[in-house]
């Protein structure tokens, strides 16, 4: 059974600091996604990582993928309050099942304070 | 392009009743997936439909069912509701092998 584990689950950051969220998964997959969810809202797509060594950046967020280690990271640079949200990683097409079936991590609740 | 739409947005039911939730995917997207989100279990996959056929099913009891119509719109049904079915139900659509785009969700409360 595929397991997707994120850590930390709770992250309290000061504005201006850097930090990394880790996502480990247990089965071979060719798609790794990062989503953001604000309280009471739906999921917003941030990144899709397709291959080993893939790196994508958008603003203060940078995601990377190491398929050999089955590890993805979401790095936050110089955090600002607007980044406060819950971040999920998700694995798609694990074991060649389907791109329509995502297995999510538990989510990391990020709070950025002054 | 309009995003994924879900109706209704909020629903209150009592135990034993049944409920039908609706999802309209982004125009041109033929794949629709459904997820349940609860504080205890997180985000869990329910099922996926493509061209009116169920492709995958998650680990949920038979009380949870779904279907997809020829216009790609999808419905999911939960019969004999239990308190534990209270959740945010999210629908997502995708164009082929690309990212899934999520709708706003239907928040179901079972009393």
Tab-separated table of N, CA and C in Angstrom, chain A residues 8-94:
chain	number	residue	atom	x	y	z
A	8	UNK	N	7.617	18.617	8.527
A	8	UNK	CA	6.799	18.469	9.735
A	8	UNK	C	5.319	18.605	9.408
A	9	UNK	N	4.458	18.265	10.356
A	9	UNK	CA	3.019	18.438	10.177
A	9	UNK	C	2.584	19.840	10.581
A	10	UNK	N	3.345	20.453	11.453
A	10	UNK	CA	3.061	21.819	11.888
A	10	UNK	C	4.361	22.613	11.790
A	11	UNK	N	4.248	23.807	11.244
A	11	UNK	CA	5.439	24.626	11.058
A	11	UNK	C	5.097	26.065	11.369
A	12	UNK	N	5.734	26.592	12.398
A	12	UNK	CA	5.530	27.974	12.767
A	12	UNK	C	6.807	28.723	12.420
A	13	UNK	N	6.693	29.681	11.518
A	13	UNK	CA	7.871	30.370	11.016
A	13	UNK	C	7.781	31.854	11.273
A	14	UNK	N	8.946	32.448	11.414
A	14	UNK	CA	8.995	33.906	11.462
A	14	UNK	C	9.125	34.444	10.046
A	15	UNK	N	8.557	35.600	9.848
A	15	UNK	CA	8.710	36.245	8.540
A	15	UNK	C	10.202	36.419	8.242
A	16	UNK	N	10.552	36.205	6.989
A	16	UNK	CA	11.930	36.392	6.570
A	16	UNK	C	12.808	35.162	6.665
A	17	UNK	N	12.325	34.129	7.369
A	17	UNK	CA	13.131	32.923	7.547
A	17	UNK	C	12.897	31.942	6.408
A	18	UNK	N	13.816	30.962	6.311
A	18	UNK	CA	13.704	29.897	5.312
A	18	UNK	C	13.383	28.578	6.013
A	19	UNK	N	12.662	27.724	5.282
A	19	UNK	CA	12.397	26.399	5.833
A	19	UNK	C	12.029	25.438	4.720
A	20	UNK	N	12.073	24.139	5.026
A	20	UNK	CA	11.785	23.109	4.039
A	20	UNK	C	10.771	22.110	4.580
A	21	UNK	N	9.814	21.765	3.736
A	21	UNK	CA	8.849	20.701	4.037
A	21	UNK	C	9.260	19.473	3.222
A	22	UNK	N	9.222	18.306	3.878
A	22	UNK	CA	9.656	17.076	3.224
A	22	UNK	C	8.465	16.163	2.953
A	23	UNK	N	8.555	15.454	1.838
A	23	UNK	CA	7.496	14.526	1.439
A	23	UNK	C	8.152	13.222	0.969
A	24	UNK	N	7.927	12.159	1.733
A	24	UNK	CA	8.454	10.839	1.367
A	24	UNK	C	7.307	9.950	0.908
A	25	UNK	N	7.570	9.131	-0.112
A	25	UNK	CA	6.542	8.208	-0.576
A	25	UNK	C	7.155	6.836	-0.788
A	26	UNK	N	6.311	5.816	-0.728
A	26	UNK	CA	6.831	4.447	-0.619
A	26	UNK	C	6.823	3.641	-1.916
A	27	UNK	N	6.159	4.128	-2.973
A	27	UNK	CA	6.054	3.344	-4.205
A	27	UNK	C	6.477	4.188	-5.396
A	28	UNK	N	7.056	3.543	-6.387
A	28	UNK	CA	7.480	4.246	-7.599
A	28	UNK	C	6.316	5.012	-8.222
A	29	UNK	N	6.609	6.252	-8.608
A	29	UNK	CA	5.584	7.076	-9.243
A	29	UNK	C	6.268	8.046	-10.195
A	30	UNK	N	5.544	8.492	-11.220
A	30	UNK	CA	6.152	9.454	-12.145
A	30	UNK	C	5.502	10.837	-12.046
A	31	UNK	N	4.713	11.046	-10.985
A	31	UNK	CA	4.100	12.363	-10.807
A	31	UNK	C	4.094	12.694	-9.320
A	32	UNK	N	4.597	13.883	-9.015
A	32	UNK	CA	4.541	14.358	-7.627
A	32	UNK	C	3.969	15.766	-7.682
A	33	UNK	N	2.935	15.997	-6.892
A	33	UNK	CA	2.239	17.282	-6.927
A	33	UNK	C	2.346	17.973	-5.569
A	34	UNK	N	2.343	19.296	-5.616
A	34	UNK	CA	2.189	20.099	-4.406
A	34	UNK	C	0.950	20.974	-4.566
A	35	UNK	N	0.132	20.980	-3.498
A	35	UNK	CA	-1.076	21.790	-3.475
A	35	UNK	C	-1.061	22.652	-2.224
A	36	UNK	N	-1.791	23.752	-2.323
A	36	UNK	CA	-1.980	24.641	-1.173
A	36	UNK	C	-3.480	24.700	-0.871
A	37	UNK	N	-3.807	24.727	0.430
A	37	UNK	CA	-5.197	24.873	0.834
A	37	UNK	C	-5.300	25.933	1.922
A	38	UNK	N	-6.110	26.958	1.669
A	38	UNK	CA	-6.404	27.964	2.676
A	38	UNK	C	-7.619	27.503	3.476
A	39	UNK	N	-7.764	27.965	4.716
A	39	UNK	CA	-8.860	27.496	5.574
A	39	UNK	C	-10.225	27.639	4.905
A	40	UNK	N	-10.986	26.573	4.890
A	40	UNK	CA	-12.324	26.596	4.322
A	40	UNK	C	-12.369	26.640	2.803
A	41	UNK	N	-11.210	26.500	2.177
A	41	UNK	CA	-11.159	26.599	0.707
A	41	UNK	C	-10.757	25.274	0.093
A	42	UNK	N	-10.752	25.249	-1.245
A	42	UNK	CA	-10.355	24.047	-1.963
A	42	UNK	C	-8.835	24.014	-2.151
A	43	UNK	N	-8.383	23.082	-2.959
A	43	UNK	CA	-6.963	22.895	-3.195
A	43	UNK	C	-6.522	23.670	-4.429
A	44	UNK	N	-5.407	24.370	-4.274
A	44	UNK	CA	-4.836	25.127	-5.382
A	44	UNK	C	-3.538	24.453	-5.813
A	45	UNK	N	-3.414	24.156	-7.100
A	45	UNK	CA	-2.211	23.495	-7.599
A	45	UNK	C	-1.018	24.454	-7.570
A	46	UNK	N	0.105	23.972	-7.011
A	46	UNK	CA	1.326	24.770	-6.985
A	46	UNK	C	2.330	24.258	-8.027
A	47	UNK	N	2.681	22.980	-7.914
A	47	UNK	CA	3.698	22.408	-8.791
A	47	UNK	C	3.327	20.979	-9.159
A	48	UNK	N	3.786	20.574	-10.359
A	48	UNK	CA	3.795	19.157	-10.708
A	48	UNK	C	5.220	18.840	-11.141
A	49	UNK	N	5.779	17.798	-10.544
A	49	UNK	CA	7.156	17.379	-10.811
A	49	UNK	C	7.117	16.041	-11.520
A	50	UNK	N	7.775	15.968	-12.675
A	50	UNK	CA	7.606	14.813	-13.546
A	50	UNK	C	8.805	13.878	-13.606
A	51	UNK	N	9.968	14.326	-13.231
A	51	UNK	CA	11.128	13.458	-13.439
A	51	UNK	C	12.158	13.667	-12.351
A	52	UNK	N	13.063	12.716	-12.260
A	52	UNK	CA	14.102	12.797	-11.243
A	52	UNK	C	14.938	14.061	-11.442
A	53	UNK	N	15.169	14.770	-10.365
A	53	UNK	CA	15.960	15.983	-10.443
A	53	UNK	C	15.166	17.215	-10.829
A	54	UNK	N	13.857	17.050	-11.064
A	54	UNK	CA	13.036	18.199	-11.457
A	54	UNK	C	13.020	19.234	-10.343
A	55	UNK	N	13.133	20.490	-10.747
A	55	UNK	CA	13.061	21.603	-9.808
A	55	UNK	C	12.152	22.663	-10.430
A	56	UNK	N	11.203	23.147	-9.633
A	56	UNK	CA	10.323	24.217	-10.117
A	56	UNK	C	10.245	25.291	-9.052
A	57	UNK	N	10.178	26.548	-9.507
A	57	UNK	CA	10.122	27.669	-8.569
A	57	UNK	C	9.021	28.627	-8.972
A	58	UNK	N	8.345	29.135	-7.954
A	58	UNK	CA	7.317	30.153	-8.166
A	58	UNK	C	7.366	31.073	-6.962
A	59	UNK	N	7.852	32.283	-7.192
A	59	UNK	CA	7.946	33.231	-6.083
A	59	UNK	C	8.877	32.719	-4.992
A	60	UNK	N	8.394	32.647	-3.777
A	60	UNK	CA	9.208	32.222	-2.636
A	60	UNK	C	9.185	30.718	-2.412
A	61	UNK	N	8.535	29.977	-3.281
A	61	UNK	CA	8.429	28.533	-3.143
A	61	UNK	C	9.234	27.839	-4.240
A	62	UNK	N	9.964	26.794	-3.816
A	62	UNK	CA	10.706	25.981	-4.774
A	62	UNK	C	10.514	24.521	-4.421
A	63	UNK	N	10.130	23.706	-5.408
A	63	UNK	CA	9.911	22.287	-5.184
A	63	UNK	C	10.917	21.478	-5.984
A	64	UNK	N	11.327	20.349	-5.414
A	64	UNK	CA	12.267	19.470	-6.101
A	64	UNK	C	11.854	18.023	-5.896
A	65	UNK	N	12.378	17.150	-6.761
A	65	UNK	CA	12.012	15.738	-6.713
A	65	UNK	C	13.236	14.862	-6.899
A	66	UNK	N	13.391	13.886	-6.010
A	66	UNK	CA	14.423	12.853	-6.128
A	66	UNK	C	13.690	11.522	-6.164
A	67	UNK	N	13.496	10.965	-7.362
A	67	UNK	CA	12.705	9.736	-7.486
A	67	UNK	C	13.442	8.529	-6.915
A	68	UNK	N	14.764	8.579	-6.911
A	68	UNK	CA	15.522	7.425	-6.368
A	68	UNK	C	15.331	7.337	-4.857
A	69	UNK	N	15.353	8.486	-4.208
A	69	UNK	CA	15.131	8.523	-2.763
A	69	UNK	C	13.644	8.566	-2.428
A	70	UNK	N	12.786	8.703	-3.443
A	70	UNK	CA	11.334	8.847	-3.234
A	70	UNK	C	11.079	9.988	-2.254
A	71	UNK	N	11.643	11.134	-2.590
A	71	UNK	CA	11.576	12.293	-1.715
A	71	UNK	C	11.355	13.549	-2.543
A	72	UNK	N	10.417	14.372	-2.085
A	72	UNK	CA	10.241	15.696	-2.657
A	72	UNK	C	10.350	16.711	-1.534
A	73	UNK	N	10.842	17.888	-1.880
A	73	UNK	CA	10.939	18.951	-0.887
A	73	UNK	C	10.258	20.208	-1.405
A	74	UNK	N	9.691	20.967	-0.487
A	74	UNK	CA	9.122	22.271	-0.804
A	74	UNK	C	9.862	23.270	0.068
A	75	UNK	N	10.678	24.095	-0.568
A	75	UNK	CA	11.496	25.038	0.173
A	75	UNK	C	10.848	26.420	0.149
A	76	UNK	N	10.803	27.021	1.323
A	76	UNK	CA	10.203	28.348	1.462
A	76	UNK	C	11.332	29.335	1.758
A	77	UNK	N	11.409	30.364	0.948
A	77	UNK	CA	12.466	31.362	1.119
A	77	UNK	C	11.870	32.675	1.598
A	78	UNK	N	12.464	33.217	2.645
A	78	UNK	CA	12.051	34.526	3.184
A	78	UNK	C	10.538	34.595	3.338
A	79	UNK	N	10.022	33.774	4.229
A	79	UNK	CA	8.570	33.608	4.389
A	79	UNK	C	7.865	34.943	4.663
A	80	UNK	N	6.661	35.050	4.103
A	80	UNK	CA	5.782	36.183	4.374
A	80	UNK	C	4.444	35.635	4.864
A	81	UNK	N	3.651	36.505	5.514
A	81	UNK	CA	2.403	36.061	6.136
A	81	UNK	C	1.454	35.413	5.133
A	82	UNK	N	1.471	35.904	3.880
A	82	UNK	CA	0.556	35.374	2.858
A	82	UNK	C	0.790	33.902	2.549
A	83	UNK	N	1.925	33.376	2.945
A	83	UNK	CA	2.194	31.956	2.703
A	83	UNK	C	1.542	31.047	3.745
A	84	UNK	N	0.960	31.604	4.771
A	84	UNK	CA	0.289	30.795	5.797
A	84	UNK	C	-0.854	30.020	5.155
A	85	UNK	N	-0.811	28.702	5.268
A	85	UNK	CA	-1.787	27.815	4.622
A	85	UNK	C	-1.403	26.382	4.984
A	86	UNK	N	-2.185	25.423	4.477
A	86	UNK	CA	-1.805	24.017	4.602
A	86	UNK	C	-1.276	23.555	3.250
A	87	UNK	N	-0.134	22.887	3.267
A	87	UNK	CA	0.507	22.420	2.040
A	87	UNK	C	0.464	20.895	2.001
A	88	UNK	N	0.009	20.391	0.872
A	88	UNK	CA	-0.081	18.944	0.672
A	88	UNK	C	0.823	18.517	-0.480
A	89	UNK	N	1.503	17.396	-0.296
A	89	UNK	CA	2.105	16.741	-1.444
A	89	UNK	C	1.194	15.563	-1.807
A	90	UNK	N	1.241	15.166	-3.063
A	90	UNK	CA	0.409	14.057	-3.525
A	90	UNK	C	1.152	13.298	-4.608
A	91	UNK	N	0.991	12.003	-4.584
A	91	UNK	CA	1.634	11.123	-5.562
A	91	UNK	C	0.583	10.624	-6.537
A	92	UNK	N	0.910	10.678	-7.819
A	92	UNK	CA	-0.009	10.223	-8.843
A	92	UNK	C	0.559	9.048	-9.603
A	93	UNK	N	-0.335	8.244	-10.148
A	93	UNK	CA	0.052	7.116	-10.995
A	93	UNK	C	1.037	6.184	-10.303
A	94	UNK	N	0.856	5.998	-9.010
A	94	UNK	CA	1.747	5.106	-8.275
A	94	UNK	C	1.566	3.681	-8.781
